[in-house]
Short mmCIF file of C-alpha atoms in Angstrom, two decimals:
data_model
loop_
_atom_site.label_atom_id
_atom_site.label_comp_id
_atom_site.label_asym_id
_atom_site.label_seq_id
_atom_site.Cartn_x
_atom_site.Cartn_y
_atom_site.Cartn_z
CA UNK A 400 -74.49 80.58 -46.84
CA UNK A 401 -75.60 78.87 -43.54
CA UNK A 402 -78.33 76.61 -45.16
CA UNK A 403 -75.37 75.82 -47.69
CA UNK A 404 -73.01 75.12 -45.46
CA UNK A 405 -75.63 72.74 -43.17
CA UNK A 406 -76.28 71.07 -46.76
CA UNK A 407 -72.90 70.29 -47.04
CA UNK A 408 -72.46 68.61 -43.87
CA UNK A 409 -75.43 66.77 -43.81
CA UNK A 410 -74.08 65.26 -47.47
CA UNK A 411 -70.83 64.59 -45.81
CA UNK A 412 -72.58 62.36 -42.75
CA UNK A 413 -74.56 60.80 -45.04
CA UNK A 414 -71.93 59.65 -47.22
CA UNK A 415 -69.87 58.15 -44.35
CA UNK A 416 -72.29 54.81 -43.82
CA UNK A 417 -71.61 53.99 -47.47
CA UNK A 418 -67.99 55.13 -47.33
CA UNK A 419 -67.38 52.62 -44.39
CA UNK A 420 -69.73 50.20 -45.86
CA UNK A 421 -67.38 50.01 -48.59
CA UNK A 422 -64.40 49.54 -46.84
CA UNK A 423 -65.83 47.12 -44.61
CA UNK A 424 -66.40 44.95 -47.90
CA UNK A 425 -62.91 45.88 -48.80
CA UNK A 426 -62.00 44.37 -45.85
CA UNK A 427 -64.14 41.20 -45.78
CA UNK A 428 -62.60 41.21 -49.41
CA UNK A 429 -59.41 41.19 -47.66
CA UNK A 430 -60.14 38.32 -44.95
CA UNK A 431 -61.69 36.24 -47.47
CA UNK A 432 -58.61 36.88 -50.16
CA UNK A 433 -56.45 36.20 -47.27
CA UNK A 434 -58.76 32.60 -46.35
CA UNK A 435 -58.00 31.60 -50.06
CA UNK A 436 -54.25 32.20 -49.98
CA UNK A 437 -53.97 30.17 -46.96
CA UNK A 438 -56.68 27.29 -48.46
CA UNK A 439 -54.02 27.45 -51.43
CA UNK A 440 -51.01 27.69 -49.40
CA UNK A 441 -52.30 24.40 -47.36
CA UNK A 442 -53.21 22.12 -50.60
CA UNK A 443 -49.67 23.55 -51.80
CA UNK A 444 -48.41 21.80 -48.86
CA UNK A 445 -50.74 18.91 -49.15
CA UNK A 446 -49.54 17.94 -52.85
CA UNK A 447 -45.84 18.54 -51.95
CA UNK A 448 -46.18 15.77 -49.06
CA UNK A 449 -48.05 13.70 -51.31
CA UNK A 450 -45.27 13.84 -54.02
CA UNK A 451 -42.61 13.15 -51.50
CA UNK A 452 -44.75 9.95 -49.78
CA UNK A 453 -44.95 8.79 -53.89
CA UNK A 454 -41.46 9.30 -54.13
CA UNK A 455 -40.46 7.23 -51.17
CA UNK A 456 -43.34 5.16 -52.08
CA UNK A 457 -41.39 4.18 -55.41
CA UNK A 458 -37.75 3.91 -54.33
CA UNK A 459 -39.15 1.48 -51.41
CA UNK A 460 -40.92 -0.76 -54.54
CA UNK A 461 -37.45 -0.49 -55.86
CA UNK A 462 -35.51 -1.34 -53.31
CA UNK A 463 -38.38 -4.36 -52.98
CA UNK A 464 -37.42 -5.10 -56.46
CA UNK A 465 -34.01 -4.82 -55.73
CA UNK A 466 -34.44 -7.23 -52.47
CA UNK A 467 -36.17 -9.66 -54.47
CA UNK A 468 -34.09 -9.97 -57.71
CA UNK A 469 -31.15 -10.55 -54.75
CA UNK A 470 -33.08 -13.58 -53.07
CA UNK A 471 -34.08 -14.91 -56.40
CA UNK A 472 -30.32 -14.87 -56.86
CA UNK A 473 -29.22 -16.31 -53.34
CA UNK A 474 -31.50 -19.15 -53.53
CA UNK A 475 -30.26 -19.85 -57.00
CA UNK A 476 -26.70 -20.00 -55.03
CA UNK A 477 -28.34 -21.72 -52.29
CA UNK A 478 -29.55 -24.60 -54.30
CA UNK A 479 -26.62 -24.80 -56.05
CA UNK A 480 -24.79 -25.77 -52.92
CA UNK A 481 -27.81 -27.01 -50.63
CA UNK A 482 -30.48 -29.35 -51.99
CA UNK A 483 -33.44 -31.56 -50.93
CA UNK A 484 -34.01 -35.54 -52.12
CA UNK A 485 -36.19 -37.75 -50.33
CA UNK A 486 -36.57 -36.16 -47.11
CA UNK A 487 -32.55 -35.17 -46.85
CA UNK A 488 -30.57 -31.85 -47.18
CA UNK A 489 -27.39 -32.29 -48.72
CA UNK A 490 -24.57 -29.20 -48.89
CA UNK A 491 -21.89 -29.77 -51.28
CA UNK A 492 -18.70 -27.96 -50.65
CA UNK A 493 -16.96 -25.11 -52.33
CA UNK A 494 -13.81 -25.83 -50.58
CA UNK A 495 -11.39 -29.02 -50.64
CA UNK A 496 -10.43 -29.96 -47.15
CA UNK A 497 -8.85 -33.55 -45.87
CA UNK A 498 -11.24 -36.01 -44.96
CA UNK A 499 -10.99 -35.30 -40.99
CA UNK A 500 -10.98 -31.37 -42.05
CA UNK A 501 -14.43 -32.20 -44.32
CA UNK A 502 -15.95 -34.20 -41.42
CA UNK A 503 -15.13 -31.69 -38.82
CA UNK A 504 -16.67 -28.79 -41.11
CA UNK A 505 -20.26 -31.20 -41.25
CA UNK A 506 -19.93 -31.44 -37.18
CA UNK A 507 -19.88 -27.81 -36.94
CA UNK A 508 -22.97 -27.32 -38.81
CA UNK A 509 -24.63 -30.48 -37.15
CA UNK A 510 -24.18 -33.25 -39.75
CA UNK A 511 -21.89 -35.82 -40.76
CA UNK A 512 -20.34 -36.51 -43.76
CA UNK A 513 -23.20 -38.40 -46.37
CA UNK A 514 -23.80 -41.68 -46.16
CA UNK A 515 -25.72 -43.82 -48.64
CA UNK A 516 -28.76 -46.29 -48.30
CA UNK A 517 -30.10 -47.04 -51.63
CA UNK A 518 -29.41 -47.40 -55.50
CA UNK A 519 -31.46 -43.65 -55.99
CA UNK A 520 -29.59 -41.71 -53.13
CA UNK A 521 -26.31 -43.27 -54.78
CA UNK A 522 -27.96 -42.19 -58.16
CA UNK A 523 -28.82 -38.96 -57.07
CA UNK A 524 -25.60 -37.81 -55.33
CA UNK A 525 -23.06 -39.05 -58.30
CA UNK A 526 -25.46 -37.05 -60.65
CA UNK A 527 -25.16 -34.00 -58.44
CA UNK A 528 -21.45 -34.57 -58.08
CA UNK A 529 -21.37 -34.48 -61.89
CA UNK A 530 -18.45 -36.24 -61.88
CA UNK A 531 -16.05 -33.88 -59.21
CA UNK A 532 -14.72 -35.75 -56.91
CA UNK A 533 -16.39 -35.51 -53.41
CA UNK A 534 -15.73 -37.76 -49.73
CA UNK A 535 -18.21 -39.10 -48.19
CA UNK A 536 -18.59 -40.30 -44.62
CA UNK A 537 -17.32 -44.20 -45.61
CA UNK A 538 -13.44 -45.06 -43.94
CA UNK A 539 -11.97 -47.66 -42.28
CA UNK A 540 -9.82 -45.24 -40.17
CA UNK A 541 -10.31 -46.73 -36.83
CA UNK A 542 -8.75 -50.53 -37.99
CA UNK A 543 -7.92 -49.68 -41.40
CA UNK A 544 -10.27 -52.99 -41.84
CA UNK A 545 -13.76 -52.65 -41.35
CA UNK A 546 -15.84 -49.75 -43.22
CA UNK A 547 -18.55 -47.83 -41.16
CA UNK A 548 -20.73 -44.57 -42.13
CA UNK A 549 -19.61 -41.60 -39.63
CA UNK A 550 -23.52 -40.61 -39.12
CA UNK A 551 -24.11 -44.17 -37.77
CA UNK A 552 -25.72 -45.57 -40.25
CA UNK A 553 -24.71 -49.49 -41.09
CA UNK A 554 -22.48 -49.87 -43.88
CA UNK A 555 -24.29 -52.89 -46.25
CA UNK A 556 -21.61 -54.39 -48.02
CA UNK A 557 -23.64 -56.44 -50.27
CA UNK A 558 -25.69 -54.01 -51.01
CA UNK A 559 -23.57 -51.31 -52.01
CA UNK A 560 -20.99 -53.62 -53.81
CA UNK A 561 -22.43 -52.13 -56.72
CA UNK A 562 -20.99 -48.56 -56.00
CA UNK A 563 -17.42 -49.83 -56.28
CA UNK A 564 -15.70 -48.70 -59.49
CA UNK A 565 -14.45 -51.84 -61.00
CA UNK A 566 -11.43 -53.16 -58.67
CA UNK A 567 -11.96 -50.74 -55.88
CA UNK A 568 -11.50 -50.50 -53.11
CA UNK A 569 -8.12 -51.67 -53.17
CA UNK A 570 -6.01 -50.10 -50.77
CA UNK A 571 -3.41 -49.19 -52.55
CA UNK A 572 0.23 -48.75 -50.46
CA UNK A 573 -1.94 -49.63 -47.37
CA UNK A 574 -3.36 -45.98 -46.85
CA UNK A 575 -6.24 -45.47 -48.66
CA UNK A 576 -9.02 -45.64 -45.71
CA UNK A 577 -11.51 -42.75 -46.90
CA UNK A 578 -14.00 -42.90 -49.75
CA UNK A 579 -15.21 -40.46 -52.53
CA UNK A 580 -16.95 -40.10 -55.53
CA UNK A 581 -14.93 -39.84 -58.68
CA UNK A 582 -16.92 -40.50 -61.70
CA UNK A 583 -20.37 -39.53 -62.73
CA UNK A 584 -22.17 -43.67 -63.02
CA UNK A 585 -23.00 -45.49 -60.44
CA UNK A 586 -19.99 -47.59 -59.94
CA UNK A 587 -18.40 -44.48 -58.67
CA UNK A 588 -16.74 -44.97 -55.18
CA UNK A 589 -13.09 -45.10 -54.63
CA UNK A 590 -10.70 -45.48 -51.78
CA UNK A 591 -8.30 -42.96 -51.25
CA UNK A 592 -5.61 -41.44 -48.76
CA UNK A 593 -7.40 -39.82 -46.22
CA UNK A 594 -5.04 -36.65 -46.39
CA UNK A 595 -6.00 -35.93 -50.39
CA UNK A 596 -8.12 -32.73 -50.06
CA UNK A 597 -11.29 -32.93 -51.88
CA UNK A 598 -14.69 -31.43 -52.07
CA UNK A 599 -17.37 -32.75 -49.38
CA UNK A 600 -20.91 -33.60 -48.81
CA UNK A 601 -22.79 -33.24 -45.64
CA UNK A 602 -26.11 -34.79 -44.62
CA UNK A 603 -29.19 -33.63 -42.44
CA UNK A 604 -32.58 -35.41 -42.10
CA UNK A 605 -35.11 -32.59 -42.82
CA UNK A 606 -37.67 -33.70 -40.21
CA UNK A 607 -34.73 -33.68 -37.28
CA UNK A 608 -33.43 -30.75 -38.32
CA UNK A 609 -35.51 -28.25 -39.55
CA UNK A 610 -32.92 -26.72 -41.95
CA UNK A 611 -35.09 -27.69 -45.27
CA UNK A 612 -38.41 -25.30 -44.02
CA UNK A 613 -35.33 -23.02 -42.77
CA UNK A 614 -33.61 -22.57 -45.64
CA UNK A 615 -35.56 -22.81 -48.70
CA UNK A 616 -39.06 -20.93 -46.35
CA UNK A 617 -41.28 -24.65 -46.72
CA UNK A 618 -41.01 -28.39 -46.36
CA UNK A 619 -40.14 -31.15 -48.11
#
C-alpha cells in the first residue's frame, strides 16, 4: 500500500510540469489572442479615421466645386458690368442716377465719368451700351458754353463731330449741358438736361490703377 501510495505521488509531481506547461501556453495563447484583438482593434480605428479624412476629403472638393462654379458665375457678372479695351476698365452702371449723382459715384471709386479719344473707343462703348442710354463725362456745366471731359482729357471738337446724332447737340430750352449715349451707331451722342437720371460709365487706366490685374486676377 506504501509503494502504491509513493507511486501515486510521484505520478502526481510528474504530471504538474506538463500541467503548468499547458497552461502557460494557454496563457501565451491568451496574451497573443489578446495582441491580435488590440492589432484589430487599432486598424479598426485606422480605417474609421481614414473614412472620415475621405469624407471631409470629398465635401471640401465639393465645396471647391461649389466655390468655383460661384466665381465662374461672379466673373460672368463682373464682366458684364466691368470690362477691359485697349488698356482701360470701364464699369457700366446698374443704377440711373443724375449726371452730378453718376459723376460723384465714379469719384468714389477713383474715376471719372468716360471720356472718348478715338473712332474705336467711341465704337466700342456705343456697342457695349447696346443702345441704353448712358452719360458720359462731356457737359458744359460750368458756362453752359464750352464742352470739357471731367477726367481732364481735351475735348476735340473736330474730331468727335462725328459722334453727334444728326442735329445734336442742340440745347434744347437752354438746359441741356450733359451728354449720353442714346443709340447703338456711332453718331450716338446727345445733349440732355443734366437732372434726367440715366445709366453711367466710369473710366480707369489699367496701368494707374491696378484694378484690371485686381479684378479679373491678370493684365491687360
Amino acid at each position: 500500500m506504501e509503494l502504491d501510495g509513493i507511486y501515486e505521488n510521484m505520478t502526481l509531481r510528474n504530471s504538474l510540469p506538463q500541467a503548468g506547461k499547458g497552461l502557460s501556453q494557454q496563457y501565451c495563447n491568451l496574451g497573443q489572442n489578446s495582441n491580435v484583438l488590440d492589432l484589430q482593434v487599432k486598424t479598426a480605428d485606422m480605417i474609421s479615421d481614414a473614412l472620415l479624412w475621405k469624407a471631409r476629403f470629398e465635401r471640401v472638393n465639393a465645396s471647391i466645386a461649389a466655390l468655383r462654379g460661384q466665381n465662374e458665375i461672379l466673373m460672368q457678372r463682373l464682366s458684364e458690368i466691368y470690362t477691359v479695351y485697349k488698356g482701360s476698365l470701364y464699369y457700366f452702371s446698374c443704377t440711373e442716377k443724375p449726371w452730378v449723382d453718376a459723376e460723384l459715384t465714379c469719384v468714389s471709386k477713383g474715376s471719372h465719368l468716360t471720356s472718348v479719344t478715338s473712332v474705336d473707343e467711341q465704337s466700342f462703348l456705343y456697342k457695349k451700351a447696346n443702345g441704353f442710354r448712358y452719360w458720359n463725362g462731356l457737359n458744359r456745366r460750368e458756362d453752359q458754353k464750352t464742352f470739357h471731359w471731367t477726367d481732364g482729357t481735351l475735348y476735340d471738337e473736330a474730331k468727335t463731330k462725328e459722334f453727334w446724332i444728326t442735329g445734336e447737340p442742340n440745347n434744347n430750352n437752354n438746359n441741356e449741358h450733359c451728354v449720353h449715349f442714346s443709340k447703338k451707331e456711332l453718331k450716338s451722342w446727345n445733349d440732355l438736361n443734366c437732372e434726367s437720371s440715366l445709366k453711367f460709365i466710369c473710366k480707369w487706366n489699367c496701368e494707374s490703377s491696378g484694378l484690371c490685374n485686381e479684378i479679373f486676377g491678370h493684365k491687360h
